[in-house]
XYZ file of C-alpha atoms in Angstrom:
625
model
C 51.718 26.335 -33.797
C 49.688 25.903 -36.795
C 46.040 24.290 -35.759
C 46.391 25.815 -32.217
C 44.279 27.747 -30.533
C 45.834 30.851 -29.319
C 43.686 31.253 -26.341
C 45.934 29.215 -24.252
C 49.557 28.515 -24.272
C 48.532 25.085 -23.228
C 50.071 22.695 -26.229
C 52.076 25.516 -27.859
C 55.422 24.321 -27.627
C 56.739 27.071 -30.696
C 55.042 30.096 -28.760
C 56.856 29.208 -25.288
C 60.906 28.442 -27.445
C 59.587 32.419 -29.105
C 58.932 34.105 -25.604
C 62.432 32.406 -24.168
C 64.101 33.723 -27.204
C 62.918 36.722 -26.976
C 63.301 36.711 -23.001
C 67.349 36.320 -23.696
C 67.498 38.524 -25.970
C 68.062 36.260 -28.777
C 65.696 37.737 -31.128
C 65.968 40.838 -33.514
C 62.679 40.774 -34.957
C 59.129 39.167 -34.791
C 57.417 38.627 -38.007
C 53.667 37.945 -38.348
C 50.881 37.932 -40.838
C 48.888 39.430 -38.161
C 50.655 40.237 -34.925
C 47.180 40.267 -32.796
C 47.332 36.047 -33.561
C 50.322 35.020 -31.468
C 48.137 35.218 -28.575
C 44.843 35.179 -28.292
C 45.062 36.003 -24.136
C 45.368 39.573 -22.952
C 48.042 38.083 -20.522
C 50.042 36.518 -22.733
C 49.765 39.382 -25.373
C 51.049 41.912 -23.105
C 53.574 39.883 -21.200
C 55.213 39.259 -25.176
C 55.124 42.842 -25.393
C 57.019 43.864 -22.290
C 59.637 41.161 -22.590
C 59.707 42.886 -26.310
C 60.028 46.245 -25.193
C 62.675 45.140 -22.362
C 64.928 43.325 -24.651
C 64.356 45.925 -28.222
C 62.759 43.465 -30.082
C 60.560 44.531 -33.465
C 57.521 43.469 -34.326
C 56.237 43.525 -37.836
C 52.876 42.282 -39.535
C 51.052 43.042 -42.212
C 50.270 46.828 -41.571
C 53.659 47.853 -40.862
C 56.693 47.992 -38.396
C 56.255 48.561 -34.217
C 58.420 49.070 -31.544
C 56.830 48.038 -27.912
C 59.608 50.400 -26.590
C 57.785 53.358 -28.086
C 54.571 54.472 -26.107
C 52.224 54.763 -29.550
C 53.197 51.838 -31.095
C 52.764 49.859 -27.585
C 49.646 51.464 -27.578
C 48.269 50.364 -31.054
C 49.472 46.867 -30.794
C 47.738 47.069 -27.257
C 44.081 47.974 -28.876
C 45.041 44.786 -31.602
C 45.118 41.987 -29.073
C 42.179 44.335 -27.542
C 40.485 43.542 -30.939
C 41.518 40.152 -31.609
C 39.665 39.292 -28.061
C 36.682 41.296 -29.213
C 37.009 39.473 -32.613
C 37.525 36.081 -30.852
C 34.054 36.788 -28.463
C 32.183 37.931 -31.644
C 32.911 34.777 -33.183
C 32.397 32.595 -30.588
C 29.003 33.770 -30.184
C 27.482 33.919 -33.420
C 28.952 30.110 -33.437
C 27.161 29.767 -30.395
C 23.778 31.176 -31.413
C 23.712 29.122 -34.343
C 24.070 26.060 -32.786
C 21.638 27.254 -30.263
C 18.830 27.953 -33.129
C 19.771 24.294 -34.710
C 19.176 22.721 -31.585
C 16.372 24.512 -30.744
C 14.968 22.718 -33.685
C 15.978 19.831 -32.704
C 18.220 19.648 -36.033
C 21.544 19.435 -33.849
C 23.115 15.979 -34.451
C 24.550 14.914 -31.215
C 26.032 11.712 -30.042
C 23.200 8.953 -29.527
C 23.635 6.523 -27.012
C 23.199 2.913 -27.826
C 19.946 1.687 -29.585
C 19.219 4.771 -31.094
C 20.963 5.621 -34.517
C 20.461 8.198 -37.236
C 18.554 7.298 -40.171
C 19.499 10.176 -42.535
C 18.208 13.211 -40.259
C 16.052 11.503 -38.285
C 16.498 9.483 -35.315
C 15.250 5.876 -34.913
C 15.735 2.852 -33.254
C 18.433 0.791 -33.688
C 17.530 -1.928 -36.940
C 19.499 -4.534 -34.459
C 16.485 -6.629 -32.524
C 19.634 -7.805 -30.268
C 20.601 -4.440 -29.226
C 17.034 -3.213 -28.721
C 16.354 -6.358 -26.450
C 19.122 -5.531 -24.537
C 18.255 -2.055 -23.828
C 14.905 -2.863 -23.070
C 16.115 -5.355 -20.673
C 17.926 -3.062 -18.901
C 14.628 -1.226 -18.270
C 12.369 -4.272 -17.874
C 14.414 -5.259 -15.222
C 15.248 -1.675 -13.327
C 11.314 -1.954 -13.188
C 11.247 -5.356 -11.119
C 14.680 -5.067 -9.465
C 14.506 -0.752 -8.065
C 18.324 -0.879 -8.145
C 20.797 -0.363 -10.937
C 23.143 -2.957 -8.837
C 20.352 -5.277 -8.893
C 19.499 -5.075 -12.816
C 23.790 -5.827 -13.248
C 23.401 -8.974 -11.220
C 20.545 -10.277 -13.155
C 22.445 -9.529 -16.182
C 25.933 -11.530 -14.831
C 22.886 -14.403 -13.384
C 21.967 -15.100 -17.059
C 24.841 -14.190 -18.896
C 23.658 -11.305 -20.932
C 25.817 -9.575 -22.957
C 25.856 -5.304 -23.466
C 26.627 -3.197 -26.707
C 28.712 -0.119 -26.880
C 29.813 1.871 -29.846
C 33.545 2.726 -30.670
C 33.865 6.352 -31.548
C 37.527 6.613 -32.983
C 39.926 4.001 -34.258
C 39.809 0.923 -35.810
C 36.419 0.484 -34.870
C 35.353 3.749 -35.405
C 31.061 3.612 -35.158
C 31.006 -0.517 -34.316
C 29.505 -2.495 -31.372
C 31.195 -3.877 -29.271
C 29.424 -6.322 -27.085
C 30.763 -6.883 -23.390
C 29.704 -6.843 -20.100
C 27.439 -4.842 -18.125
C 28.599 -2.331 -15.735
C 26.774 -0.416 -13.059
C 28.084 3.157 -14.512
C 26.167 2.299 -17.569
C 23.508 1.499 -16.102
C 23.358 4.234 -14.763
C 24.049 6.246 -17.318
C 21.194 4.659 -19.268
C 18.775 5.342 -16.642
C 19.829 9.255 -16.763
C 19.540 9.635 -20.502
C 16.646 11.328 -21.813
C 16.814 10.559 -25.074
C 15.877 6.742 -24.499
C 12.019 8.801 -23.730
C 12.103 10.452 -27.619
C 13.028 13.477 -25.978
C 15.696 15.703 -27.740
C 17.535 17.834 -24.360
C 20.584 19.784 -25.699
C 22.115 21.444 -22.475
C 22.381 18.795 -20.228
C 25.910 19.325 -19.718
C 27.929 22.779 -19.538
C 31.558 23.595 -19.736
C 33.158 25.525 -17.399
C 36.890 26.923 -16.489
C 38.709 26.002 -13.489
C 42.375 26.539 -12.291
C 44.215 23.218 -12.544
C 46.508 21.970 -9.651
C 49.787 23.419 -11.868
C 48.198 27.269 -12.031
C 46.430 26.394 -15.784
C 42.836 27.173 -17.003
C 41.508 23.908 -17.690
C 37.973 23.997 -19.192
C 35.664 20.859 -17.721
C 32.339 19.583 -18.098
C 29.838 19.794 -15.412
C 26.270 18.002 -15.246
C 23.429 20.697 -15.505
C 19.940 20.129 -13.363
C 16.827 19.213 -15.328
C 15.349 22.659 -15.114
C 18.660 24.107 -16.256
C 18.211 22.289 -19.686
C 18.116 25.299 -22.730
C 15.967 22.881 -25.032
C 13.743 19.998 -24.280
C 11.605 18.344 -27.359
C 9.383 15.753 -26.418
C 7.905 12.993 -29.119
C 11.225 13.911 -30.890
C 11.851 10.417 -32.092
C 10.775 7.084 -30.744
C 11.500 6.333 -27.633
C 12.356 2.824 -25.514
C 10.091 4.208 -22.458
C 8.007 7.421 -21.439
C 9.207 10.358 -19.803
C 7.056 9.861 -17.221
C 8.678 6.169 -16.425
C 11.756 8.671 -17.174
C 11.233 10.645 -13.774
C 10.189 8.182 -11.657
C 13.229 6.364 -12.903
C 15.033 9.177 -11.451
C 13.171 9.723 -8.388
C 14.087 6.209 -7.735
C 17.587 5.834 -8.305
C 17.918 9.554 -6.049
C 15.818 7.550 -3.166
C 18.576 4.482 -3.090
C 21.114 6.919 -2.278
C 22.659 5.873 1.235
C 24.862 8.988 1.431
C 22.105 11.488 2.673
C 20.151 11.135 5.631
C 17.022 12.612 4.546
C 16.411 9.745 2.359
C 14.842 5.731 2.648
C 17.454 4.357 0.699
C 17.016 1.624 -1.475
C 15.756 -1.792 -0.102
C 17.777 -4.416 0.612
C 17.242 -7.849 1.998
C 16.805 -8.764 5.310
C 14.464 -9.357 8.263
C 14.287 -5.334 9.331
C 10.808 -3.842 7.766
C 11.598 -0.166 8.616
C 14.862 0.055 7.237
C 16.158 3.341 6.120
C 12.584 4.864 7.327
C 13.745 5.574 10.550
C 15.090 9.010 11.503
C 16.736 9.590 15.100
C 14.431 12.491 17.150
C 17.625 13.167 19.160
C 20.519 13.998 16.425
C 17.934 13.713 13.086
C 20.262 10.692 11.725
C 18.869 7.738 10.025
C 19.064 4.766 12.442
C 21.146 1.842 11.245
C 20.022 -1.571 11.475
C 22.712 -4.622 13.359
C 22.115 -7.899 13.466
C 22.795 -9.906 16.882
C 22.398 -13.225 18.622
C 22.386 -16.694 17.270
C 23.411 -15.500 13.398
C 21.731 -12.595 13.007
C 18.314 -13.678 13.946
C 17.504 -10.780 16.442
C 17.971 -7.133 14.569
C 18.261 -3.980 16.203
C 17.718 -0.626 15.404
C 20.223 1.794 16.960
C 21.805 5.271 15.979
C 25.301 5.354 17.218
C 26.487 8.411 14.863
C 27.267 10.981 18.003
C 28.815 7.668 19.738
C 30.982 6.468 16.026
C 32.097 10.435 16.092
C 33.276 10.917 19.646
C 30.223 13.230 20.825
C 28.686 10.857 23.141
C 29.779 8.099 25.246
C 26.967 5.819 23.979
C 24.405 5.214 21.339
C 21.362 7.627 21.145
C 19.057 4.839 20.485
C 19.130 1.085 20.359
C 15.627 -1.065 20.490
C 14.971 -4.340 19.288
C 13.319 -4.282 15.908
C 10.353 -6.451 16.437
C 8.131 -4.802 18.375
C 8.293 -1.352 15.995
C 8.008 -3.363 12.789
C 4.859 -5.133 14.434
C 3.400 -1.606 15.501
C 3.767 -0.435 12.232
C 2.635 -3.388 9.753
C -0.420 -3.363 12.476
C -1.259 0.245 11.830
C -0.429 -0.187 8.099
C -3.368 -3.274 7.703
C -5.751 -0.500 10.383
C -5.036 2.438 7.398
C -5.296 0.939 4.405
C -8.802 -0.756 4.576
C -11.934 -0.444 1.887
C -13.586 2.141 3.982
C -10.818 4.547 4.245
C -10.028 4.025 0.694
C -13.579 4.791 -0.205
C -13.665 7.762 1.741
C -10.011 9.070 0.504
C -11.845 8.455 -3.019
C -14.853 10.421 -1.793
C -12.143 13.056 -0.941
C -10.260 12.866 -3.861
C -13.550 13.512 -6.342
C -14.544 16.226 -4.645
C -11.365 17.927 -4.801
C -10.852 17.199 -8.250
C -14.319 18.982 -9.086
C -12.691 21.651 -6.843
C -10.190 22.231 -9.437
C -12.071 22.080 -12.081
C -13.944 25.404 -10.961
C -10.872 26.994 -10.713
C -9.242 25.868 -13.481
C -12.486 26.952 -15.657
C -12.531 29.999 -14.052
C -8.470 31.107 -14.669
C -9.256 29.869 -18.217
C -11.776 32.872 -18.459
C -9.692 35.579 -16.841
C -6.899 34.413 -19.746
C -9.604 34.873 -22.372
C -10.517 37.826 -21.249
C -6.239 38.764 -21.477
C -6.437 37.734 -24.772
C -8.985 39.563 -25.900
C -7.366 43.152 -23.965
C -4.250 41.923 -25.971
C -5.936 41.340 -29.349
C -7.471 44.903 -28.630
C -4.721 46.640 -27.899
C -2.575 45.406 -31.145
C -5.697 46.550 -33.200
C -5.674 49.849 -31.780
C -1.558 49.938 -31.989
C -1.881 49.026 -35.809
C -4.645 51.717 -36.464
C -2.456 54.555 -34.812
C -0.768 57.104 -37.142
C 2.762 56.188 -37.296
C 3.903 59.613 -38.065
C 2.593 60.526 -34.219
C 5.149 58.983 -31.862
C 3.391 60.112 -28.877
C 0.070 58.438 -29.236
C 2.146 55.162 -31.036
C 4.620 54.818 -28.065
C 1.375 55.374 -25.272
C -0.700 52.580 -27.714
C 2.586 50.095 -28.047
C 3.339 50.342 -23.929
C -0.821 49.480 -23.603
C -0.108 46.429 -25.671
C 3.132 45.449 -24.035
C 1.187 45.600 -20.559
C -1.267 43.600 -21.916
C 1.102 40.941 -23.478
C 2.858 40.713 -20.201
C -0.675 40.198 -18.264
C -0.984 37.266 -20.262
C 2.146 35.980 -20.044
C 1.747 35.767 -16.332
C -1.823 34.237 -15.932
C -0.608 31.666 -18.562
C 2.028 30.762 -15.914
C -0.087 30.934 -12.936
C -2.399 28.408 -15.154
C 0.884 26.119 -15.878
C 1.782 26.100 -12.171
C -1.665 25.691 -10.714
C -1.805 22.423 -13.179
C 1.192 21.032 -11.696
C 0.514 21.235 -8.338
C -3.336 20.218 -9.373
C -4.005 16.683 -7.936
C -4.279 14.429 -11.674
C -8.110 13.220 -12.210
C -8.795 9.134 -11.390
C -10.621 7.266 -14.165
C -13.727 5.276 -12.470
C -11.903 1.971 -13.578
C -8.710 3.257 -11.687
C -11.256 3.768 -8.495
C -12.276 -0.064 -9.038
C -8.838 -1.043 -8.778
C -7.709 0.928 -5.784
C -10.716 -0.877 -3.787
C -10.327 -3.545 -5.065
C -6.582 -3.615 -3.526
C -7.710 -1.997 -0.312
C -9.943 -5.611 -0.344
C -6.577 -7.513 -0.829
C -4.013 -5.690 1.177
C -4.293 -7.530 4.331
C -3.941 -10.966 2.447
C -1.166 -9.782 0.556
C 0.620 -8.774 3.583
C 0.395 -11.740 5.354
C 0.986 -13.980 2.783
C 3.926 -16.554 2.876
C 5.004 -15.924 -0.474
C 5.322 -12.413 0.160
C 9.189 -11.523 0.770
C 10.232 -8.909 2.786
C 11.818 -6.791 0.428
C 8.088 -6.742 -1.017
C 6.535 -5.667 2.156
C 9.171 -2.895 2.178
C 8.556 -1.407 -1.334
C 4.681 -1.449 -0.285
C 5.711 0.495 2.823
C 7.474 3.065 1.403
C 4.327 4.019 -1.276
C 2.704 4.914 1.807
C 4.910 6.051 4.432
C 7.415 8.813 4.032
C 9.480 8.252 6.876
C 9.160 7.445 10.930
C 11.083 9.635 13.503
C 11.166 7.854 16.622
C 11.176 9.580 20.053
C 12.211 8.467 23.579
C 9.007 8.978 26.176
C 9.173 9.373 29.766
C 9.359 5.829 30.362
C 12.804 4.386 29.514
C 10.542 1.590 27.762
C 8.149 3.558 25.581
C 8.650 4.974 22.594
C 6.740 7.364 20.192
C 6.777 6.699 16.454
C 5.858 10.110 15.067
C 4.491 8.759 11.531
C 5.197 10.698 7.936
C 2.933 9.378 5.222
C 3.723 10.401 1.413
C 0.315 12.132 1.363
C 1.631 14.910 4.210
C -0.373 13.710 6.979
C 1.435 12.885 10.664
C 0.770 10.831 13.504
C 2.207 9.614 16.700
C 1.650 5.793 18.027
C 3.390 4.687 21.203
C 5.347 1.695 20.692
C 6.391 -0.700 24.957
C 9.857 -1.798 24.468
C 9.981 -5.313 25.679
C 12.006 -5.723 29.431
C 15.151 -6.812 29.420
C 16.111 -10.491 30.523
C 16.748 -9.860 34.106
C 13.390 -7.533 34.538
C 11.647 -9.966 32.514
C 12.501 -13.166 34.956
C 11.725 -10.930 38.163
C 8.857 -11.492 40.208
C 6.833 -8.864 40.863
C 6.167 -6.894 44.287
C 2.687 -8.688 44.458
C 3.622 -12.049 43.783
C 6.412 -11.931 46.624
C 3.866 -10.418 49.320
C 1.780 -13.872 48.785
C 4.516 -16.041 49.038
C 4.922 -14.155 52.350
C 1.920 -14.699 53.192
C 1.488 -18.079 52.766
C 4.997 -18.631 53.810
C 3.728 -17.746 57.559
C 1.565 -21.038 57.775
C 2.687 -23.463 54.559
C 5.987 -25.452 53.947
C 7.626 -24.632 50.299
C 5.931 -28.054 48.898
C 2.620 -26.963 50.162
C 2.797 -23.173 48.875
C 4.217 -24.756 45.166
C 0.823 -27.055 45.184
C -1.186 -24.298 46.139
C 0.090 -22.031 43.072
C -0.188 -24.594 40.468
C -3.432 -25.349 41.842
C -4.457 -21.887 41.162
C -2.588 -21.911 37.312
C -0.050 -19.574 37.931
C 3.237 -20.582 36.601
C 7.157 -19.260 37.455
C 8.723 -16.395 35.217
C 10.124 -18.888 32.815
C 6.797 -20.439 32.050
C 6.980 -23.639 34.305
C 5.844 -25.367 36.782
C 6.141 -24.206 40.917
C 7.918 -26.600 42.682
C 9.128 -27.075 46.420
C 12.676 -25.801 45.415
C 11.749 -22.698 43.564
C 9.743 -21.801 46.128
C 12.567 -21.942 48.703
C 14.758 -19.961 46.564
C 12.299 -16.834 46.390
C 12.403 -17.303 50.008
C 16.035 -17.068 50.160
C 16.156 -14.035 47.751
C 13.797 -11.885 49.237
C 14.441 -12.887 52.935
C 11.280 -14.684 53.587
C 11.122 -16.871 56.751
C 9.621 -19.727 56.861
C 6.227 -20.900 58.631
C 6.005 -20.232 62.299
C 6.849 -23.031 64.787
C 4.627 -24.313 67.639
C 4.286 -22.496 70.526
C 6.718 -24.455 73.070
C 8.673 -26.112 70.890
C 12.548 -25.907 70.241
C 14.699 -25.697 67.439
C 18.191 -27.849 67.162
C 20.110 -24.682 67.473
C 18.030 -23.903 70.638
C 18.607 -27.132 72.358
C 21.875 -27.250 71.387
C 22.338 -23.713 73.326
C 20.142 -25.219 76.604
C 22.467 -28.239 77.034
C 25.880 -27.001 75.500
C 26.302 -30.141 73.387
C 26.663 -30.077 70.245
C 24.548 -30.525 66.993
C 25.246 -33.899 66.104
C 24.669 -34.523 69.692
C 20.848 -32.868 69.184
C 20.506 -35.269 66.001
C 21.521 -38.205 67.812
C 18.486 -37.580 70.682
C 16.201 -36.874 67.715
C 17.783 -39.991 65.549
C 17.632 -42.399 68.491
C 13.835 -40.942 69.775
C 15.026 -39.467 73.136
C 13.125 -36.348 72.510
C 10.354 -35.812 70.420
C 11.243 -33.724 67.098
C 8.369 -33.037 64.272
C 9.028 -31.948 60.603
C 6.554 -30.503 58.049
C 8.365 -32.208 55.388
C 12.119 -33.005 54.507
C 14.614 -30.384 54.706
C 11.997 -28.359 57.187
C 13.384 -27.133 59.938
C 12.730 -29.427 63.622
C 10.326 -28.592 66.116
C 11.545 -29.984 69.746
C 9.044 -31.100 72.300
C 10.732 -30.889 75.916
C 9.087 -31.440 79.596
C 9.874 -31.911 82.891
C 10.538 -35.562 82.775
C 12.569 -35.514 79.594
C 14.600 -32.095 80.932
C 15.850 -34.086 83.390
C 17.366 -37.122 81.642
C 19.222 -34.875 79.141
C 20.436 -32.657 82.313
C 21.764 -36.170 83.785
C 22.790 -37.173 80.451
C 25.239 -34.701 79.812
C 26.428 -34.239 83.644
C 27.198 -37.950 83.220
C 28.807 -38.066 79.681
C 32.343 -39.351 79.704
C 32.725 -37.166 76.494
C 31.892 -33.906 77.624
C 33.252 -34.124 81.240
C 36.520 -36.227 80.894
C 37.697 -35.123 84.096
C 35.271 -36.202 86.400
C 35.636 -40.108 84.836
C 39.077 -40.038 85.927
């Protein structure tokens, strides 16, 4: 097992055939330069030395002979592989802490990633103009495109090609040019040494039981205040590190996998997608596409529903009427005047700061001047008397600390300190409060535009059922922390949209008392009211509101009959009735076709229908015979 690490028995074929051998009782003897090296591990030290003891096997090394039977000499080979570990720590640490003080330097050479090379001990750009335009591409176009998906399928649209460098091999430290892939680009985008900065301890090792029982050592990805050295303006760099974070502050925004966040936006016809949260479960609502290919979105959260919690979705409205309520309030907030006055705002906090900040910047001179006083009297102290020296040196430690801690307060109050505005920056920022509302409405402006510009100004929209099944409240997030609430009418649905209301009926009852259905359908027209659809009254609608709301029609004469009347006076039948009214024998009127008949009947006429029908050969077949 020469060039193995005894830590592990991992890979040590010869030190697993000795501990069988030995296990069997095969072996007389074990012979080492130093016994304390067969095994680093504590557990497999002492496990060779039982199976030792067990079987009588000696063990011999450089300081003499041992028997793991006997209690002393189990003991002293016990407090070697004691040692050894000791040793092996010791080691490891002093290699440790020199590699820690190299990198802390920034002297550590560590594996560049591609368009950065070493030039002697320095780091520089890559001499290759082919391989720097590619990386910058990859930026340039993360910039335009927000998405590392999107920057690979411009790079497959134009055919661009991607270096990578072979470590081991053949091509051992060549480029390799290929294709693009989205892990890379990814990885590019997460590198900080593409800024200039030099970052040793972005990643950390760590041990973990493997699915067979074995210590397997693996490399985790640290957080970016967990780095243990961070150089800026190390080398030069392909972008800033403050393009750096918001790099990353984008790429963690277009994750879909957490609900708390927009997500990353994608085409389509939905404004407010991913900004919508759920105010009954807290889930993002999704967005589905319906009708006639996808032309009428929806926004619904069907999450309880998808999981088997509820029988149906939470929340499903039509998209239109939120994304109009919000790109209307949107053009209302962002105007010159408000901008102005945010400005206004903004100045006189920053001069806010500035007395603060000038006033903690005293209170740490005044620190350093305690601590520059206390080191002077420290230094001027006998150093024979320990008493006064130790009272003198805890003075000056309290004062070092002091400072120590208003530096940090300083430090902190500057990061949360909102930056300063240049006058020329103020220009701009009106001027684009001048140009928002043109910009917005322009043709030209797509809607995955619109959708960027919404999320620099809105954090995210929970939306809330109201008392009405129809309203809606938008609570409003914006990115600055302020809230709102605007009440958003659904639109009816089809059937309550085509329904007449109450008041409309009541006059059609009305008029229905003294007008026909042609008559009524003039008189609305006349008057510019039109059906639910949008069109035109006519004679036939109006009889069909009739005949769904159970409206009679007008009132007949007073002494007048109806055909079913007559028909019941004479006991003929109806096509008898038509036949008088047909062939004039009684007088019939009609408001207009398909009206019902009003019957005139007197004395004279009563009696020639009695005789009629006494004397009909078709109703009384009898009496002919």
């Amino acid at each position: 097992d020469l060039g193995q690490s005894g830590q592990l028995t991992t890979k040590r074929d010869d030190f697993k055939t000795l501990v069988s051998d030995v296990a069997m009782g095969q072996v007389g003897a074990i012979f080492s330069l130093e016994s304390s090296r067969l095994a680093r591990s504590n557990k497999d030290w002492h496990r060779l030395l039982e199976l030792c003891a067990i079987t009588k096997t000696l063990v011999f090394d450089g300081d003499g002979c041992y028997d793991p039977s006997d209690f002393n000499d189990s003991l002293v080979l016990g407090m070697k592989g004691t040692f050894a570990q000791a040793e092996l720590h010791i080691i490891r640490a002093r290699l440790h802490g020199g590699k820690l003080n190299k990198a802390q330097k920034g002297e550590l050479r560590l594996s560049l990633p591609v368009g950065l090379v070493f030039d002697g001990e320095n780091i520089v750009l890559d001499p290759d103009q082919e391989v720097q335009g590619a990386v910058r591409a990859v930026f340039e176009l993360f910039e335009q495109e927000s998405s590392a998906y999107g920057v690979v399928q411009r790079f497959q649209e134009r055919g661009l090609r991607f270096p990578r460098r072979q470590y081991g091999g053949a091509w051992d430290g060549k480029l390799i040019w290929g294709r693009l892939t989205h892990s890379r680009v990814l990885g590019i985008l997460a590198n900080p040494s593409y800024t200039g900065t030099y970052v040793f301890g972005r990643h950390q090792s760590c041990k973990q039981i493997g699915p067979t029982g074995e210590i397997q050592t693996q490399s985790r990805l640290m957080p970016q205040d967990e780095w243990r050295v961070v150089i800026h303006d190390h080398h030069p760099g392909y972008i800033t590190w403050d393009q750096f974070l918001a790099n990353r502050q984008r790429l963690a925004a277009n994750r879909t996998n957490l609900e708390v966040l927009a997500g990353p936006v994608r085409e389509g016809l939905c404004l407010l997608q991913g900004l919508l949260l759920c105010g009954a479960c807290g889930r993002r609502l999704g967005v589905h596409y319906t009708g006639n290919g996808g032309l009428y979105p929806i926004y619904q959260c069907i999450w309880k529903h998808r999981e088997g919690l509820a029988p149906h979705a939470c929340l499903s409205t039509p998209s239109k009427p939120l994304d109009d309520a919000i790109a209307q309030r949107l053009l209302t907030a962002v105007t010159p005047l408000s901008i102005k006055l945010a400005l206004e705002a903004l100045t006189s906090l920053e001069e806010r700061d500035k007395i603060i900040s000038a006033q903690r910047l005293r209170r740490i001179e005044r620190a350093r001047y305690d601590v520059d006083l206390a080191e002077r009297r420290y230094e001027e102290a006998d150093p024979s008397n320990r008493l006064v020296a130790s009272t003198l040196e805890k003075r000056w430690d309290d004062a070092m600390q002091r400072l120590r801690e208003l530096e940090a307060e300083l430090a902190d109050f500057e990061r949360h300190t909102v930056p300063s505005i240049t006058a020329e920056q103020k220009q701009q920022i009106l001027q684009l409060g001048r140009d928002f509302p043109r910009l917005w409405k322009a043709p030209t402006t797509a809607a995955s535009d619109r959708k960027r510009m919404l999320r620099l100004l809105i954090s995210d929209i929970t939306v809330v059922k109201g008392p009405d099944p129809k309203l809606l409240r938008l609570q409003i997030r914006w990115q600055g922390g302020a809230t709102e609430t605007i009440e958003v009418r659904q639109p009816p649905n089809r059937a309550d949209a085509v329904r007449y209301p109450e008041a409309f009926v009541a006059k059609i009852r009305t008029l229905a008392e003294r007008h026909a259905d042609k008559e009524i359908a003039v008189r609305l027209n006349a008057e510019g009211l039109t059906s639910s659809t949008g069109k035109s009254f006519t004679a036939s609608m109006i009889s069909w509101i009739r005949f769904k709301h159970r409206i009679p029609g007008p009132s007949r004469l007073p002494g007048t009959l109806t055909v079913s009347e007559l028909r019941a006076r004479y006991g003929v039948s109806m096509h008898v009735v038509y036949y008088w009214i047909a062939r004039g024998i009684v007088a019939a009127t009609q408001r207009e076709t398909n009206t019902p008949y009003a019957i005139t009947i007197n004395d004279n006429v009563d009696r020639r229908l009695r005789k009629w029908v006494a004397n009909s050969g078709h109703l009384h077949p009898s009496s002919q015979t």
